[in-house]
XYZ file of C-alpha atoms in Angstrom:
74
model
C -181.316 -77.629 160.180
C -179.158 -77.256 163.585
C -176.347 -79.071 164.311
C -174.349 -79.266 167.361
C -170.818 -80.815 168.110
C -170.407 -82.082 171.220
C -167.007 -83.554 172.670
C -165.843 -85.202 175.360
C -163.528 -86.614 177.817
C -161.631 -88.719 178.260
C -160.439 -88.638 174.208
C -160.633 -92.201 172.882
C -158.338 -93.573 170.530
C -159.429 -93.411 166.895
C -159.058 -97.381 166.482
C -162.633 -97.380 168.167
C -164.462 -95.462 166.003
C -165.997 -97.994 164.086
C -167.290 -99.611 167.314
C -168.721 -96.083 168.281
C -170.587 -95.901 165.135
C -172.385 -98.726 165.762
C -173.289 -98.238 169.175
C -174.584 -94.735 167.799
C -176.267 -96.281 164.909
C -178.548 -98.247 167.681
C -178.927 -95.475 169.664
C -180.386 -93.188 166.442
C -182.732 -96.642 165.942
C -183.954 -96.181 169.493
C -184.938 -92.468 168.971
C -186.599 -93.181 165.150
C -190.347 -92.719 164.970
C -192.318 -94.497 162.227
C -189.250 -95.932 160.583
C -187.612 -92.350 160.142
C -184.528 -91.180 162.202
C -184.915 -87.926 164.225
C -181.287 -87.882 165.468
C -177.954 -88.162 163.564
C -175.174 -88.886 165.942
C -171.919 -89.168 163.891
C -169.230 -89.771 166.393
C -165.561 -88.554 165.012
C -162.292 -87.029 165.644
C -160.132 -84.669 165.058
C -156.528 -84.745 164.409
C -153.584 -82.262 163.410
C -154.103 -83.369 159.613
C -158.436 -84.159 159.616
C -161.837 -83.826 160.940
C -163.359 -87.484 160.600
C -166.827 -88.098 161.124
C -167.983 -91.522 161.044
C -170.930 -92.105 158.708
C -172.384 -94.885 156.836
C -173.241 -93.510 153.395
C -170.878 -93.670 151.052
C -169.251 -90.960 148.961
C -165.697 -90.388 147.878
C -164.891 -87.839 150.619
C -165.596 -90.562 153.293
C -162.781 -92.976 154.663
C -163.166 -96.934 154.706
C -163.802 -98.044 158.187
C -163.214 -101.173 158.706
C -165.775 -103.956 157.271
C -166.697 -101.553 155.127
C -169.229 -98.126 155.267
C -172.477 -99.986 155.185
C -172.241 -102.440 158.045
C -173.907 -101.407 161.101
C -173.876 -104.516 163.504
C -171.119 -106.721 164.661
């Protein structure tokens, strides 16, 4: 399996990240063939304390975003 990180300017402020997830979420959707993904984009940020990565499956080592880790649309 490869995986890549990618960043980018400008930084955003962490307060979007659920918003980002969703966008990405669509964006994975777009790319899926025959129901299956092919890309995982899980946008994130890192701090002085933490490396976040936004995802939407839930397990104990990932932090509550928002309306919760399952919702993917508005």
């Amino acid at each position: 399996m490869l995986r890549r990180f990618y960043t980018f300017r400008p930084l955003i402020p962490r307060e979007l990240l659920v918003r980002i997830k969703r966008e990405t979420n669509e964006r994975e959707a777009q790319f899926a063939a025959a129901g299956k993904r092919r890309v995982n984009l899980d946008p994130g940020y890192i701090s002085a304390e933490h490396l976040i990565l936004a995802t939407t499956k839930g397990y104990t080592h990932r932090p509550y975003l928002e309306k919760g880790s399952t919702q993917t649309s508005p």
